[in-house]
CSV table of C-alpha atoms in Angstrom, one decimal:
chain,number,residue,atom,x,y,z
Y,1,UNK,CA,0.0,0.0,0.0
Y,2,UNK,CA,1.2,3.5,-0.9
Y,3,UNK,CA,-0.2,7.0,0.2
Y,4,UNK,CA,-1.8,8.9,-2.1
Y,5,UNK,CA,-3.7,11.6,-0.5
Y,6,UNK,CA,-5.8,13.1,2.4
Y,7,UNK,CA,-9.3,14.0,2.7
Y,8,UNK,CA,-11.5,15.3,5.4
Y,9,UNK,CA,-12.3,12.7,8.2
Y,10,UNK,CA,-16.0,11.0,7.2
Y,11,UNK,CA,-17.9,9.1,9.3
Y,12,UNK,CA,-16.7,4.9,9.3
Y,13,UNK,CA,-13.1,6.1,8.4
Y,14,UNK,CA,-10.4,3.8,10.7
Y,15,UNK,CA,-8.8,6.6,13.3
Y,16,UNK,CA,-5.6,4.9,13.1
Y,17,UNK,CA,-5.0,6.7,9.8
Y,18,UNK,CA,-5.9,10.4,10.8
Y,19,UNK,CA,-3.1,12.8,10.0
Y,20,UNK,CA,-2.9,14.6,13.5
Y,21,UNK,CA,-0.2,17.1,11.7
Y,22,UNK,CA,-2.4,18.1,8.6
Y,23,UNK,CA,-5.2,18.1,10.9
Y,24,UNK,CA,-4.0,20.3,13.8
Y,25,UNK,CA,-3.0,22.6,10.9
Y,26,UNK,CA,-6.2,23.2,9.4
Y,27,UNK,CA,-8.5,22.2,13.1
Y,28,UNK,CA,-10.2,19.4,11.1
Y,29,UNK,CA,-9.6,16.0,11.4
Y,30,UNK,CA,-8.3,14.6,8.4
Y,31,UNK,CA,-7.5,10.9,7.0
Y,32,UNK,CA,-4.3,9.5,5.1
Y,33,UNK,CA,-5.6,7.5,1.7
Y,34,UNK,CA,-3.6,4.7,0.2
Y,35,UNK,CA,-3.9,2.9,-2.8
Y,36,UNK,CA,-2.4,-0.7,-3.7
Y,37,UNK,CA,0.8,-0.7,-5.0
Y,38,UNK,CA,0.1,-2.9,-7.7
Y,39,UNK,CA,2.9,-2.3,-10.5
Y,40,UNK,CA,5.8,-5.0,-10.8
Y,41,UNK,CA,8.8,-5.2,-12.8
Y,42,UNK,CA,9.7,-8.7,-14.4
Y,43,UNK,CA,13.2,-9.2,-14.9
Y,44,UNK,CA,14.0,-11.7,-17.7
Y,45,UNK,CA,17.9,-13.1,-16.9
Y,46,UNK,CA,19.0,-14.6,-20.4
Y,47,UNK,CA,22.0,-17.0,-21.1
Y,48,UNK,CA,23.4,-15.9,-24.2
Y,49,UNK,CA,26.6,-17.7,-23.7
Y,50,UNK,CA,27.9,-20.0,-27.0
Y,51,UNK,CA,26.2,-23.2,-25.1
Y,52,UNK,CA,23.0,-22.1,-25.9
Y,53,UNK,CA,24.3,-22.4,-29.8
Y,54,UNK,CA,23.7,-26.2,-29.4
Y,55,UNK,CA,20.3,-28.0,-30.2
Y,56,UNK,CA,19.4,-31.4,-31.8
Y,57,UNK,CA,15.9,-31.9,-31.5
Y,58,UNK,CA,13.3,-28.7,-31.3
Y,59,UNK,CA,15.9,-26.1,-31.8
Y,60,UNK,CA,18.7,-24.1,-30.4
Y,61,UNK,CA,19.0,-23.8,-26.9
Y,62,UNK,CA,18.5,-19.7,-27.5
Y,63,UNK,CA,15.1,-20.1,-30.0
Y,64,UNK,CA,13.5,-22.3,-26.7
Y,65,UNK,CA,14.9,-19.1,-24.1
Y,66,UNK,CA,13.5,-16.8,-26.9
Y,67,UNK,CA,10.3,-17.8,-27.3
Y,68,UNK,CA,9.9,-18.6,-23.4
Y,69,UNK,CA,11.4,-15.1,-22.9
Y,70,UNK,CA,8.3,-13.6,-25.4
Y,71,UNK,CA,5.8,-14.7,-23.6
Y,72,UNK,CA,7.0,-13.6,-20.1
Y,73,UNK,CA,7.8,-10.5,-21.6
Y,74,UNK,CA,4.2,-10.2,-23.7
Y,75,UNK,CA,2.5,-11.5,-20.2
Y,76,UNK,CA,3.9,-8.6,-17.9
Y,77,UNK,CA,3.0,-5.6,-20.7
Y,78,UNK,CA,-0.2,-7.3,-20.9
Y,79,UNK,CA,-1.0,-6.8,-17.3
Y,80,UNK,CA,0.4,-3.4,-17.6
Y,81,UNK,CA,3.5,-4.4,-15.3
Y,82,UNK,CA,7.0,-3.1,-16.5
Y,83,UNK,CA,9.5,-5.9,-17.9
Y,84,UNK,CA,13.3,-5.4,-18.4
Y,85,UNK,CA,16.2,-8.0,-19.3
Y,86,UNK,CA,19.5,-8.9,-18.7
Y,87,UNK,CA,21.7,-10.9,-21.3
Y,88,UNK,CA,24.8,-12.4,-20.2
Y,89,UNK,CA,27.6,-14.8,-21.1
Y,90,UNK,CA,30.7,-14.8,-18.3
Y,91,UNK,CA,29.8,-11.0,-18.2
Y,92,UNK,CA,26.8,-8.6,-18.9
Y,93,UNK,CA,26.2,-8.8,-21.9
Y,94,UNK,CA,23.7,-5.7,-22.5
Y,95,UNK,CA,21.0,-4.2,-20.0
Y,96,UNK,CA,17.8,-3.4,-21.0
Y,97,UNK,CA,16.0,-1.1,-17.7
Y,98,UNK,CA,12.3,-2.4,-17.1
Y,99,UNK,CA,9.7,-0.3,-19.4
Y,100,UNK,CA,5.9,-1.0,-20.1
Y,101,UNK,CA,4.5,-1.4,-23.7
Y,102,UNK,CA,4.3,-3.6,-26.4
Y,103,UNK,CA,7.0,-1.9,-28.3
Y,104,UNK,CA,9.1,-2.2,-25.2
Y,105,UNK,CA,8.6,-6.3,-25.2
Y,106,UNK,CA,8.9,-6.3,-29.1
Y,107,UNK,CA,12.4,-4.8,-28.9
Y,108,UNK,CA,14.1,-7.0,-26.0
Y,109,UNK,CA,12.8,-10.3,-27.8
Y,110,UNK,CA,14.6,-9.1,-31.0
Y,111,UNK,CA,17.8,-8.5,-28.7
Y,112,UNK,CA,18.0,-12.2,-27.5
Y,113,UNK,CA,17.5,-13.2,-31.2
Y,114,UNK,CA,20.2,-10.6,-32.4
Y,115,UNK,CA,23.1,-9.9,-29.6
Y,116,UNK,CA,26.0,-12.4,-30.4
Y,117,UNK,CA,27.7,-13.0,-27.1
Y,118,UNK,CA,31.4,-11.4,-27.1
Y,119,UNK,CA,32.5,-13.1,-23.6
Y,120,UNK,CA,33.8,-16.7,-23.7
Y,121,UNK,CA,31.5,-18.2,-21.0
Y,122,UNK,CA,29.0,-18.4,-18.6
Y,123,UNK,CA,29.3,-17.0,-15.2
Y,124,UNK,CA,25.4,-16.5,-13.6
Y,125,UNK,CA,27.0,-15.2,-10.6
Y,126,UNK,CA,28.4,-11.8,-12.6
Y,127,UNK,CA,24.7,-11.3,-13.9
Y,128,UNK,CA,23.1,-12.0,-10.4
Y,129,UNK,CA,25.4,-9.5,-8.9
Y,130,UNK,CA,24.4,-6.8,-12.0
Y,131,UNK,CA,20.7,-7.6,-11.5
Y,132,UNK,CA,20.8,-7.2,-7.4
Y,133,UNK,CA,22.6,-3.5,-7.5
Y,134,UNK,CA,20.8,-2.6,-10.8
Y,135,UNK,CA,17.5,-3.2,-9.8
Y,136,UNK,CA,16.7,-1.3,-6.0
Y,137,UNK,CA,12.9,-2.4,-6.1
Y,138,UNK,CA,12.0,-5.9,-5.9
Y,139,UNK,CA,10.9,-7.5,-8.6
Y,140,UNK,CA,10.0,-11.2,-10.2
Y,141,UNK,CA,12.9,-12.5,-12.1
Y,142,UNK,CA,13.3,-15.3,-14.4
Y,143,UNK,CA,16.6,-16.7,-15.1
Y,144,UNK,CA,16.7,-18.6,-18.5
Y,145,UNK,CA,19.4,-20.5,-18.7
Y,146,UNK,CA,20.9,-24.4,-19.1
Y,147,UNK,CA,23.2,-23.5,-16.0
Y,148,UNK,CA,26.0,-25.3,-17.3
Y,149,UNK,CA,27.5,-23.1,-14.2
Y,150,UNK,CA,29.1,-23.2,-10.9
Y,151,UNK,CA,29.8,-20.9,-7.8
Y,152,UNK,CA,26.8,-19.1,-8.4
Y,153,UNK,CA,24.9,-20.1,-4.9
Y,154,UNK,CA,25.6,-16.9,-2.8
Y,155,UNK,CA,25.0,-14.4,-4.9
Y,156,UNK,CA,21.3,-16.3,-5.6
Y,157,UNK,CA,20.8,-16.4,-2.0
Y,158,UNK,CA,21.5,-12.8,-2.1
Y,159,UNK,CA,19.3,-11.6,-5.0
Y,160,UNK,CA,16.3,-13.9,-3.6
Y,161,UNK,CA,16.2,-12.3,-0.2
Y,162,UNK,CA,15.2,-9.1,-1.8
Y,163,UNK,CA,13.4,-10.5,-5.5
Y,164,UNK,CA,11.1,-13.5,-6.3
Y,165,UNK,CA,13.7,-15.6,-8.3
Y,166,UNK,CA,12.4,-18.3,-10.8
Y,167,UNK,CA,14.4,-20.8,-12.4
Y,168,UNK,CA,13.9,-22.0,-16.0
Y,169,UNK,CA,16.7,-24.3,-17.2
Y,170,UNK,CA,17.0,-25.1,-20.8
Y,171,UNK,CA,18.5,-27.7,-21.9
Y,172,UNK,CA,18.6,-30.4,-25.1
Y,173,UNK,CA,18.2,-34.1,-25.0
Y,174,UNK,CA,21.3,-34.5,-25.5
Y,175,UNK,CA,22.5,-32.8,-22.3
Y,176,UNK,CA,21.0,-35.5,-20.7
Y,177,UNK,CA,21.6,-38.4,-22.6
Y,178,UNK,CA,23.9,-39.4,-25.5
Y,179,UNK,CA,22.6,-42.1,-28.3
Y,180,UNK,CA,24.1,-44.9,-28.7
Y,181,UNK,CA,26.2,-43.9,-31.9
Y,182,UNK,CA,29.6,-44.9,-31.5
Y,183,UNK,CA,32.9,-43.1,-31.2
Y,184,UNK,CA,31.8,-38.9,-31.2
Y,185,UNK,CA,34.0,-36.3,-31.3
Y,186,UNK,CA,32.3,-33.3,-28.8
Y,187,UNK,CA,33.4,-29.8,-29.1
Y,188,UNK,CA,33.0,-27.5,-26.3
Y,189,UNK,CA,31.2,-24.6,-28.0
Y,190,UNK,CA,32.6,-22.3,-24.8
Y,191,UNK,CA,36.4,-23.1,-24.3
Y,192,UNK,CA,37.0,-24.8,-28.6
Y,193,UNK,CA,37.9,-28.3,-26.7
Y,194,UNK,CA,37.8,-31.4,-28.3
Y,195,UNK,CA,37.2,-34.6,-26.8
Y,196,UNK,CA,36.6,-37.9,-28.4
Y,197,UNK,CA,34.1,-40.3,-26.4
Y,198,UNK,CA,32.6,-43.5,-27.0
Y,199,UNK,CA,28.7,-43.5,-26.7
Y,200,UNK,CA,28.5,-46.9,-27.4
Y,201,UNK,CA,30.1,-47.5,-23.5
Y,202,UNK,CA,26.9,-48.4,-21.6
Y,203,UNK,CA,28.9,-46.9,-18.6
Y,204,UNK,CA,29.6,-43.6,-20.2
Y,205,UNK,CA,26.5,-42.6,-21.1
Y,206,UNK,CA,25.3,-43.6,-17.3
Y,207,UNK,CA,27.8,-41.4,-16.2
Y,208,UNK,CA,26.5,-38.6,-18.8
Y,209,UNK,CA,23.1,-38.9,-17.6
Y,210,UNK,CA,24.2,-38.9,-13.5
Y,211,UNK,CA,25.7,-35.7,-14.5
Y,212,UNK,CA,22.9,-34.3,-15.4
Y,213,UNK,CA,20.6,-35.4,-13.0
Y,214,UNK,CA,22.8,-34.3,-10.6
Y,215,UNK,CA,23.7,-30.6,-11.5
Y,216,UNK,CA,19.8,-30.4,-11.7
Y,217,UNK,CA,19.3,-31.4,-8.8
Y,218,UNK,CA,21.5,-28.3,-7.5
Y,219,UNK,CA,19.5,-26.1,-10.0
C-alpha cells in the first residue's frame, strides 16, 4: 500500500490513519488515503553464452529461451506491469532497464534473437550481482538458462532475499543423454575443446546422464 492523499475525516473512516499534523493545521480531522501498489517489474535473466548455440531436436538452446522469454515478456505488458532483461555470457552482456508497452517487449525479444555474445563463457553469478545492484525495487525475475555453471549459490541467496527468483533451465536431449552412436568427437562450444568419447560404453552414457541429473538437482 502506498499514500496517495488526504481527505477530510468521514464518518466509518479507521482513526488509526488520521493525519494529526495536517489536521492540527487546518482544526479538522483529516485521513491519510492509500492505494495498492500494484505495479511489478519482471526481470527476464537470459543465457546468451555460445552453449545455448547447441540443439538437436526442437531447436537451439536460445530459439527455446527466446520464445519462453516472449511470452513472459508479452504476459507482464499485458498486465500493464514493466519488464526489463538482462543478457549475459561470463559478463553482462547488454541491459535493458524495465519499461511498459508492447514496443518495449517487441524490442528485447529481438535483442536475444540478435546480440552475439562477445565473452567466452558463462558465469550467472556476474549477472546476479548486476541484477541485485541494478534493480533497487523488488521484482519477479526469471533466469533462463541451461546453468551449465558453478559458484553461483551466494549471490542467488543474495538476490532472492530481496526478488522473487524463478528458475527455468533449458536444456537439449542431448545434455541429458547421449545415443548410442559410436565413437563422437564433442566440441565444447565455450572453451574450442575437443574430446573424443565412445557412446556406445553403456557406462559412459550412465555417467553422462548422472551428470545431469545431478547438476539439476543443484538447480
Amino acid at each position: 500500500m502506498s499514500f496517495k492523499e488526504v481527505r477530510e475525516y468521514a464518518a466509518g473512516d479507521d482513526v488509526r490513519f488520521i493525519d494529526w499534523n495536517v489536521s492540527a493545521r487546518f482544526g479538522h480531522p483529516y485521513s491519510k488515503i492509500f492505494e495498492e501498489e500494484r505495479e511489478l517489474s519482471v526481470m527476464l535473466l537470459v543465457d546468451i553464452s555460445n552453449s545455448s548455440l547447441f540443439g538437436t531436436h526442437y531447436g537451439l538452446k536460445r530459439d527455446v529461451a527466446t520464445e519462453i522469454a516472449a511470452v513472459l515478456a508479452f504476459s507482464a505488458v499485458s498486465n500493464g506491469d514493466k519488464v526489463g532483461a538482462i543478457f549475459y555470457s561470463d559478463k553482462v552482456e547488454m541491459y535493458i532497464a524495465p519499461k511498459k508497452g508492447r514496443q518495449h517487449a517487441l524490442y528485447i525479444v529481438r535483442e536475444i534473437l540478435s546480440l552475439e555474445a562477445k565473452g567466452k563463457g558463462t558465469r550467472l553469478n556476474t549477472a546476479l550481482k548486476y541484477f541485485t545492484n541494478a534493480i533497487k525495487q523488488s521484482s519477479i525475475a526469471f533466469v533462463l538458462s541451461d546453468f551449465i555453471d558453478a559458484n553461483y549459490e551466494d549471490a542467488l541467496r543474495v538476490a532472492g532475499k530481496k526478488h522473487d527468483l524463478i528458475g527455468i533451465k533449458i536444456y537439449d536431449q542431448m545434455d541429458q543423454e547421449l545415443p548410442n552412436a559410436g565413437l563422437m568427437q564433442l566440441v565444447d562450444a565455450e572453451t574450442g575443446n575437443t574430446q573424443w568419447v565412445d557412446t556406445s560404453n553403456a557406462y559412459v552414457r550412465k555417467n553422462m546422464k548422472s551428470s545431469f541429473l545431478k547438476q539439476q538437482h543443484i538447480v
